[in-house]
CSV table of C-alpha atoms in Angstrom, one decimal:
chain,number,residue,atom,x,y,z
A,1,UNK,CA,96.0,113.8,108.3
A,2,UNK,CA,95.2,116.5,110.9
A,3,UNK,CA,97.3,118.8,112.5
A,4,UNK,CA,97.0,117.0,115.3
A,5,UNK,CA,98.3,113.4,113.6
A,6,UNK,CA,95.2,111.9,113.2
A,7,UNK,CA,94.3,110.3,110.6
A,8,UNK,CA,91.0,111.6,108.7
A,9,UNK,CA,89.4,109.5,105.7
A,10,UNK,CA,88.7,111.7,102.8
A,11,UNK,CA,85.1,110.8,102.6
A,12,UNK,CA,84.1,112.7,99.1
A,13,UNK,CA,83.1,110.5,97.1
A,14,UNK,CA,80.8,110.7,93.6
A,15,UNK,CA,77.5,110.3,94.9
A,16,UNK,CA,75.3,109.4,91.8
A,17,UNK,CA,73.1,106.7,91.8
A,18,UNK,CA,72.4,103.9,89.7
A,19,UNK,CA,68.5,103.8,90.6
A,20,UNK,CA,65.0,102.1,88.8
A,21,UNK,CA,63.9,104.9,87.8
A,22,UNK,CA,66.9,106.1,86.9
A,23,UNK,CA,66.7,109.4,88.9
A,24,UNK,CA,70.4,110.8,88.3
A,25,UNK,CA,71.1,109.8,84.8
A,26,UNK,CA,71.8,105.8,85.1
A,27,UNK,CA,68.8,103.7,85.3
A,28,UNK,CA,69.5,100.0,86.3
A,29,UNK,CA,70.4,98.2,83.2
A,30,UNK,CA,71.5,94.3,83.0
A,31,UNK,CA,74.8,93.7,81.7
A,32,UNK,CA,75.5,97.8,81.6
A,33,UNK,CA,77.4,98.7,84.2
A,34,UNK,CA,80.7,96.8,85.8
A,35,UNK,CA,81.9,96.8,90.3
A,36,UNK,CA,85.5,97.0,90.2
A,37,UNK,CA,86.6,95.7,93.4
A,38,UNK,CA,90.0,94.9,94.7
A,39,UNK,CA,89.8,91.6,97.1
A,40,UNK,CA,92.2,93.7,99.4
A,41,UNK,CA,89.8,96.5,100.1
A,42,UNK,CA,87.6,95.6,103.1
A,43,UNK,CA,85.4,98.8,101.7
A,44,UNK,CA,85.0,96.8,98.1
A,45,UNK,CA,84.6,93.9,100.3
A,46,UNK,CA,81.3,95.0,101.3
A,47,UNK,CA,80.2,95.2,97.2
A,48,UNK,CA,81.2,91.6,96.8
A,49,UNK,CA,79.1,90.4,99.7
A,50,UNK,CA,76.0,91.9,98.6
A,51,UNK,CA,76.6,91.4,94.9
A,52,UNK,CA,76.8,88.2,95.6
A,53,UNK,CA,73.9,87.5,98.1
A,54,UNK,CA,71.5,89.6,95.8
A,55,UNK,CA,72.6,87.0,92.8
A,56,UNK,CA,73.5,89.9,90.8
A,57,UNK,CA,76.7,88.6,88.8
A,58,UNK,CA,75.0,87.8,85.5
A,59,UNK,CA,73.6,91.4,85.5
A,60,UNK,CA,76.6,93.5,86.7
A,61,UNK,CA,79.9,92.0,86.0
A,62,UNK,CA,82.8,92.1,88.4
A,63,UNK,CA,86.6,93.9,87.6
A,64,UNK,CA,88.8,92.8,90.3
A,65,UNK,CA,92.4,95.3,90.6
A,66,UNK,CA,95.3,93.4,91.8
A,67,UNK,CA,96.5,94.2,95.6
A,68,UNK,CA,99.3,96.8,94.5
A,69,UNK,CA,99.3,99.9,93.6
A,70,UNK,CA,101.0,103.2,93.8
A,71,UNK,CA,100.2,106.5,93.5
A,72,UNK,CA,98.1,106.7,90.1
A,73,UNK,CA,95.8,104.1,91.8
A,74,UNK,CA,94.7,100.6,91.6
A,75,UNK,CA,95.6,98.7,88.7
A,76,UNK,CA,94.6,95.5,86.5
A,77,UNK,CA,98.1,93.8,87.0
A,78,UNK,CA,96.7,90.6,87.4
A,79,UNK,CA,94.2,90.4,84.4
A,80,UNK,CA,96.4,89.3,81.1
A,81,UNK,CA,98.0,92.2,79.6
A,82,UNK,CA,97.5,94.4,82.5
A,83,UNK,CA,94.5,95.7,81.3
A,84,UNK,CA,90.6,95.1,82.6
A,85,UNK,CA,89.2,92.8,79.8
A,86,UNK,CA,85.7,94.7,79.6
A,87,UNK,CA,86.8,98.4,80.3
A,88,UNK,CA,90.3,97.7,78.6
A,89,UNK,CA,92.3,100.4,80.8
A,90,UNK,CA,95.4,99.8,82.7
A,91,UNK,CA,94.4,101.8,86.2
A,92,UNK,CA,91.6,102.6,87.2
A,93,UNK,CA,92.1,106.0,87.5
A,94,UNK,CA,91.3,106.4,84.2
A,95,UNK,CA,88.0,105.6,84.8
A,96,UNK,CA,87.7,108.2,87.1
A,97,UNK,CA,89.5,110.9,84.6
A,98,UNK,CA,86.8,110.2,81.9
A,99,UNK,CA,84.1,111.3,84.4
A,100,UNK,CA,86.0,113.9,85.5
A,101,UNK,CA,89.7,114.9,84.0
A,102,UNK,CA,92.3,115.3,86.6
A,103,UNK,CA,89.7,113.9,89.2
A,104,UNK,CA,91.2,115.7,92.8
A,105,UNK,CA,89.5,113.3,95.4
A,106,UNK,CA,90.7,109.5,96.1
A,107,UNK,CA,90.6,106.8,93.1
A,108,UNK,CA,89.2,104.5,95.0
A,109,UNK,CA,87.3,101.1,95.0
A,110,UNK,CA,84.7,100.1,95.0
A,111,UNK,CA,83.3,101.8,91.7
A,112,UNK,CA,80.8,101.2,89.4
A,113,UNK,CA,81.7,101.5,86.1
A,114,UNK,CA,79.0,102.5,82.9
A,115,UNK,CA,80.6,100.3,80.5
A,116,UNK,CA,79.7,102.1,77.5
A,117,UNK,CA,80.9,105.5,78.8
A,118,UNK,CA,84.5,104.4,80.4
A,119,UNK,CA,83.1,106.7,83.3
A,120,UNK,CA,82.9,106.0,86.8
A,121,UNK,CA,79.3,106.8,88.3
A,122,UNK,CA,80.0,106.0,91.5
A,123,UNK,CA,82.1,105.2,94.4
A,124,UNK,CA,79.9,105.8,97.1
A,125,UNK,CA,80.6,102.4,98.9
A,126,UNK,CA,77.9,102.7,101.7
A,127,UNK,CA,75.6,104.0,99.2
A,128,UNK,CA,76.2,101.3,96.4
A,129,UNK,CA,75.8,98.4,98.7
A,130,UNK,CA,72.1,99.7,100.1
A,131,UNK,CA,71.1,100.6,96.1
A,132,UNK,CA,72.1,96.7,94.8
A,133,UNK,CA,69.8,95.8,98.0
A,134,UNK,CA,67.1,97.7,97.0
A,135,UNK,CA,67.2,99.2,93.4
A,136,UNK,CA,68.3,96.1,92.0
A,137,UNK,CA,65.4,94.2,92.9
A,138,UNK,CA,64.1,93.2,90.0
A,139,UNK,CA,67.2,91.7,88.5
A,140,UNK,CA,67.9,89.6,92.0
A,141,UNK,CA,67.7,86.0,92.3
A,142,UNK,CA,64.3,84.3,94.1
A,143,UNK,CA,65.9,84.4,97.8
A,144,UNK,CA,67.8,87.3,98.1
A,145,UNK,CA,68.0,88.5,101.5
A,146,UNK,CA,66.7,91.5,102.9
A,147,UNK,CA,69.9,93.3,104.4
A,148,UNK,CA,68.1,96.3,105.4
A,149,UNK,CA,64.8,95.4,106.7
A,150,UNK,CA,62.2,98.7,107.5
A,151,UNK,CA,61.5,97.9,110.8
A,152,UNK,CA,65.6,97.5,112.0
A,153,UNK,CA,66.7,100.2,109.3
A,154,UNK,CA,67.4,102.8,112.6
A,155,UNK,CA,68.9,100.2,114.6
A,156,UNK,CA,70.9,98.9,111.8
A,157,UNK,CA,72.1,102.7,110.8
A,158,UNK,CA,73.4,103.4,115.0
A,159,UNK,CA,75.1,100.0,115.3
A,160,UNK,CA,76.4,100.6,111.4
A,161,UNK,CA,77.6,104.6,112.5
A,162,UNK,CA,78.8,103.6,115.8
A,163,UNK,CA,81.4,100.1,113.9
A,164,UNK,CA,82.2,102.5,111.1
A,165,UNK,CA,83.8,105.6,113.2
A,166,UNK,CA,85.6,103.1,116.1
A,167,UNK,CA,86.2,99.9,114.2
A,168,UNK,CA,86.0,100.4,110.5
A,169,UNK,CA,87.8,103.4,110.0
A,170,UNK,CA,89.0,102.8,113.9
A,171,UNK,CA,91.9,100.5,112.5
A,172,UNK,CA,93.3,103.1,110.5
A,173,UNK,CA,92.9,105.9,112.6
A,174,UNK,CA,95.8,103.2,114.6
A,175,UNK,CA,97.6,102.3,111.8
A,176,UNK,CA,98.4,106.5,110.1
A,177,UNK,CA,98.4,107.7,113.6
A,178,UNK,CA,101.2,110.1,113.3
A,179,UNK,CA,102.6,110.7,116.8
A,180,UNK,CA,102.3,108.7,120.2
A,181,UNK,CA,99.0,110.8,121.7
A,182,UNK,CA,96.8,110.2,118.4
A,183,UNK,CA,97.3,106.9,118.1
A,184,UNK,CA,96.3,106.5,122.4
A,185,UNK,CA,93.2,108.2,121.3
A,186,UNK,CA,92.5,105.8,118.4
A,187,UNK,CA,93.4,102.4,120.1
A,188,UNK,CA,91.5,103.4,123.0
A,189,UNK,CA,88.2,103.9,120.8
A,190,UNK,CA,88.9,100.8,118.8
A,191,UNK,CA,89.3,98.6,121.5
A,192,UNK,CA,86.2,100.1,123.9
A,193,UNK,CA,83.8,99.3,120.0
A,194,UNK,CA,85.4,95.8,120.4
A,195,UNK,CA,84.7,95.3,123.9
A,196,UNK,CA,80.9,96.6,123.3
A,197,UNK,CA,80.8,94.4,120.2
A,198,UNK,CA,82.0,91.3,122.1
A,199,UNK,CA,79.6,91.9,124.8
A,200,UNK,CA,76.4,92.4,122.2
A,201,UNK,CA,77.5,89.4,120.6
A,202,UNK,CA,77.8,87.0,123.6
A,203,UNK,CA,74.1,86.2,123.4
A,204,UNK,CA,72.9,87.1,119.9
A,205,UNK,CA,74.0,85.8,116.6
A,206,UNK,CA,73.8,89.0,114.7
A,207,UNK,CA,74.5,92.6,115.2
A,208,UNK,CA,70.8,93.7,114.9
A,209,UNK,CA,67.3,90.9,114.6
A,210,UNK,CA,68.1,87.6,114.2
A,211,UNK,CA,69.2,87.6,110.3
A,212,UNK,CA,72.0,89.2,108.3
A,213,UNK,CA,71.9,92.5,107.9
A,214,UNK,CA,74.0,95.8,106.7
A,215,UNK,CA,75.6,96.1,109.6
A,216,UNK,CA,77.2,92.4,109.8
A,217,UNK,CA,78.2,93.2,106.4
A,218,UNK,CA,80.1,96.2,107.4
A,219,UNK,CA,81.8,94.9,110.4
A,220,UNK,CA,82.8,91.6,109.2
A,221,UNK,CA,85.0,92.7,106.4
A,222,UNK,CA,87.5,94.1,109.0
A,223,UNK,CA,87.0,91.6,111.6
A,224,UNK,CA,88.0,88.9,108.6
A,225,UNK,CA,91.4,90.9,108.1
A,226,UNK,CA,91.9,91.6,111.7
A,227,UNK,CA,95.0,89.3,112.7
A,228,UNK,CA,96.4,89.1,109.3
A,229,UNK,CA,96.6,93.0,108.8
A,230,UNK,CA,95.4,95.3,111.7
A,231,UNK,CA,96.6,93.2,114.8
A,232,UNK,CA,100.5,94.0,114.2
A,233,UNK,CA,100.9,96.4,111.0
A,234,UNK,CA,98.5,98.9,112.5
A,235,UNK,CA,99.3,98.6,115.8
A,236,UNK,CA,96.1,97.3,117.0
A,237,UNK,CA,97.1,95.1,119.6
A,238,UNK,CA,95.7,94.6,122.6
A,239,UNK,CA,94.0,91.3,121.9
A,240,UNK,CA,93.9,89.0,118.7
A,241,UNK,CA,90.7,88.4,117.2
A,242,UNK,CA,91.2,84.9,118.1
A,243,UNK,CA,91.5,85.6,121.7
A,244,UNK,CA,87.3,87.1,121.1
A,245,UNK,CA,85.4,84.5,122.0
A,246,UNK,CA,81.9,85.8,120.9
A,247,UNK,CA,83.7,87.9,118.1
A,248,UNK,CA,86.0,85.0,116.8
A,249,UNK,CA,83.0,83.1,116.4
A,250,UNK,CA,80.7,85.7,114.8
A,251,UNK,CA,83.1,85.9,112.2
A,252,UNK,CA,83.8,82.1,111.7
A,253,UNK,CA,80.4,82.1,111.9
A,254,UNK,CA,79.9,84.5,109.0
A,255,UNK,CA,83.3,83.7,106.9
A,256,UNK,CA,81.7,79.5,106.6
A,257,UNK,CA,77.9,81.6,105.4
A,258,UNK,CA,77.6,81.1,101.7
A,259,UNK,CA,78.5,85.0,100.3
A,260,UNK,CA,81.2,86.1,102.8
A,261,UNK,CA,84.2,83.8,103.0
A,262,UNK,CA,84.2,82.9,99.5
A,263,UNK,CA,85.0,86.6,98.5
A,264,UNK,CA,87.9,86.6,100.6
A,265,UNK,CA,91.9,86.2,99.3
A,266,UNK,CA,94.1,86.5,102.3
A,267,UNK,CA,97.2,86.0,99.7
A,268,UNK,CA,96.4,89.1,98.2
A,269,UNK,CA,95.1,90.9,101.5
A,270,UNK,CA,98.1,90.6,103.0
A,271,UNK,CA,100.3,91.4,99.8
A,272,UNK,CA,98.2,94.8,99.5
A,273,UNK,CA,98.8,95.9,103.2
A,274,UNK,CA,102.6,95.0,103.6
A,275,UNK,CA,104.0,95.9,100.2
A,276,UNK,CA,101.7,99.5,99.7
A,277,UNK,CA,102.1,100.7,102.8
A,278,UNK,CA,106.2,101.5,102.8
A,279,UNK,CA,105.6,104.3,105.6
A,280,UNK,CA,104.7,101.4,107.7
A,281,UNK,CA,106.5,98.5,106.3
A,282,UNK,CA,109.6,99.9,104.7
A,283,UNK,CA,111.1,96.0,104.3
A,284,UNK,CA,107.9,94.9,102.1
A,285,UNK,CA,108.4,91.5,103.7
A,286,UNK,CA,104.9,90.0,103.6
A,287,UNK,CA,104.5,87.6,106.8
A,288,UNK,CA,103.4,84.2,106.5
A,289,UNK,CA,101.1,83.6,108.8
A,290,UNK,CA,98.4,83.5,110.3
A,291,UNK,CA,97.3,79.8,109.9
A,292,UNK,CA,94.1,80.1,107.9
A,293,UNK,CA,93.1,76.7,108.5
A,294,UNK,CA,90.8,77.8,112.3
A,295,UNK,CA,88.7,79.8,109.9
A,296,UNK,CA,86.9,76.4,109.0
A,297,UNK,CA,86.7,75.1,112.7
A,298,UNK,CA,83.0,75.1,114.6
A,299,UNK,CA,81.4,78.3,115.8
A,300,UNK,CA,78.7,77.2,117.7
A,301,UNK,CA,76.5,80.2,116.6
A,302,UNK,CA,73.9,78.0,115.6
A,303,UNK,CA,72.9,77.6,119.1
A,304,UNK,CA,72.1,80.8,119.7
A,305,UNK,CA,69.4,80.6,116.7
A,306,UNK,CA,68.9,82.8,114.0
A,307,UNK,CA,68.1,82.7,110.8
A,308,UNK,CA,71.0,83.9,108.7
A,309,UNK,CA,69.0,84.7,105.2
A,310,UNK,CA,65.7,85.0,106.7
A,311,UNK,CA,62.9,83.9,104.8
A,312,UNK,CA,64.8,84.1,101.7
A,313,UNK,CA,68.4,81.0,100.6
A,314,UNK,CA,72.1,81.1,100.4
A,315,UNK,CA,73.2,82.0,97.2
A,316,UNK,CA,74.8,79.5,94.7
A,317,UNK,CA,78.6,79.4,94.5
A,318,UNK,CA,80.3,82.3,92.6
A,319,UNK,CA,81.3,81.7,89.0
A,320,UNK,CA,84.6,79.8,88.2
A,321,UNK,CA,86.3,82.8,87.1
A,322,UNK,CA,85.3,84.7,90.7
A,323,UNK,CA,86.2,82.2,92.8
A,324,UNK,CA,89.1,82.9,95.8
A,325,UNK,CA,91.8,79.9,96.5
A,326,UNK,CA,90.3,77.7,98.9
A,327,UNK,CA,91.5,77.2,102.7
A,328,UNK,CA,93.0,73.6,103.1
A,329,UNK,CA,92.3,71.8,106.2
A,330,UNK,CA,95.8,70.1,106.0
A,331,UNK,CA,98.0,73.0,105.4
């Protein structure tokens, strides 16, 4: 938090990387290395999208932290015993305090884990997601998408910058916003990315080319929790996503692709946002709504074309043990 009372993400993060040629120490390794995520966290969301496009989950296994925490950091409360059944350890912070003891910065997800170490090697989450795109590649499965193709990479990095700043970390620049003129500032920015977003979106599919790429992956993990979370507990409401056209269905549209709704628990987004944050939400009550069922309704997005994997496939469904309670259409 500034002086002013705005709200500034600590953005220090451990910047190794797991690499080929293993460059800083870590050379990709099958069955080494573990993403702990939380299903809450819309910047771990970003790890399970790709992980699971790339086909990656029978070479780098998947810890998933329950939505609470408090201040010692997210924690396996959902996993029997409490404990990660690979790394064995409670929170994850401990992780972090066998890289480095009494670790200063934020114990945050995602993180890669080296299994045989306990230590985190990274938490760089813009980082990992390009790296399991790219450095991963021989371990991916025949049709992995290209998220970050060479000839969109600077279109993809100025539409990416321009959603991270407004909209990404927008939401919470809203929702921390300590005093009336910082939070004016931040709703205003918010809602002028949204209004450029809805306008780029009326007549294209995607945010950049006609396929998936980083970028949709970064935006649509905050569009997906937009009503549920940021419309009222953050204060960002001027419109509900629903109330989007071209934005509503962009993310219907992405939420019914193969690799993006099928990483998403709204139980336990919601339960992260309304019980952590008791600055915000002293009661704890979690509300009830919204109705999930519209997320399965048509988009239409088909008809603006596009090709949402490009030349390569959707991926499989997850695992069994990975898998996210599914919306009912008669709830």
């Amino acid at each position: 938090m500034t002086g002013e009372g705005s709200y500034e993400r600590d953005r220090t993060y451990l910047t190794t990387r797991i690499t080929a040629d293993g460059r800083d120490g870590y050379p990709v390794e099958p069955g080494r290395y573990r993403l702990i995520i939380a299903r809450a966290c819309p910047w771990a969301n970003r790890s399970a999208i790709v992980r699971r496009l790339m086909g990656l989950e029978d070479v780098l296994s998947l810890g998933i932290a329950g939505p609470l925490h408090d201040e010692r950091s997210w924690s396996f409360h959902l996993d029997p015993g409490g404990l990660d059944p690979v790394l064995g350890i409670e929170r994850l912070q401990e992780a972090y305090f066998r890289r480095e003891p009494g670790y200063p910065s934020g114990i945050t997800v995602p993180a890669i884990v080296d299994v045989p170490t306990g230590q985190v090697v990274t938490n760089d989450f813009e980082r990992i997601t390009l790296d399991l795109g790219s450095q991963w590649a021989a371990h991916q499965r025949d049709g992995a998408p290209d998220l970050y193709p060479e000839r969109w990479r600077d279109e993809i990095d100025d539409v990416a910058d321009k959603v991270y700043r407004d909209v990404n970390n927008g939401v919470y620049r809203c929702g921390f916003a300590s005093n009336q003129q910082a939070y004016d500032k931040a709703y205003r920015s918010l809602w002028e990315r949204m209004d450029w977003l809805e306008e780029r979106l009326g007549g294209r599919r995607y945010l950049v080319g006609d396929t998936i790429t980083e970028a949709d992956v970064r935006l649509f993990p905050t569009l997906v929790r937009f009503d549920a979370v940021y419309h009222g507990h953050f204060k960002c409401n001027r419109q509900r996503l629903t109330e989007l056209p071209a934005l509503w269905a962009y993310t219907r549209d992405l939420f019914q692709t193969p690799g993006f709704g099928d990483t998403i628990d709204f139980a336990q987004i919601k339960a992260h946002y309304y019980v952590v944050h008791h600055d915000i939400n002293p009661t704890g009550i979690v509300p009830l709504g919204p109705d999930t069922r519209a997320w399965l309704s048509p988009h239409g997005r088909e008809e603006l074309g596009g090709r949402p994997f490009g030349d390569g496939t959707p991926p499989p469904p997850p695992p069994p043990p990975e898998r996210v309670p599914a919306i009912s259409r008669s709830q």
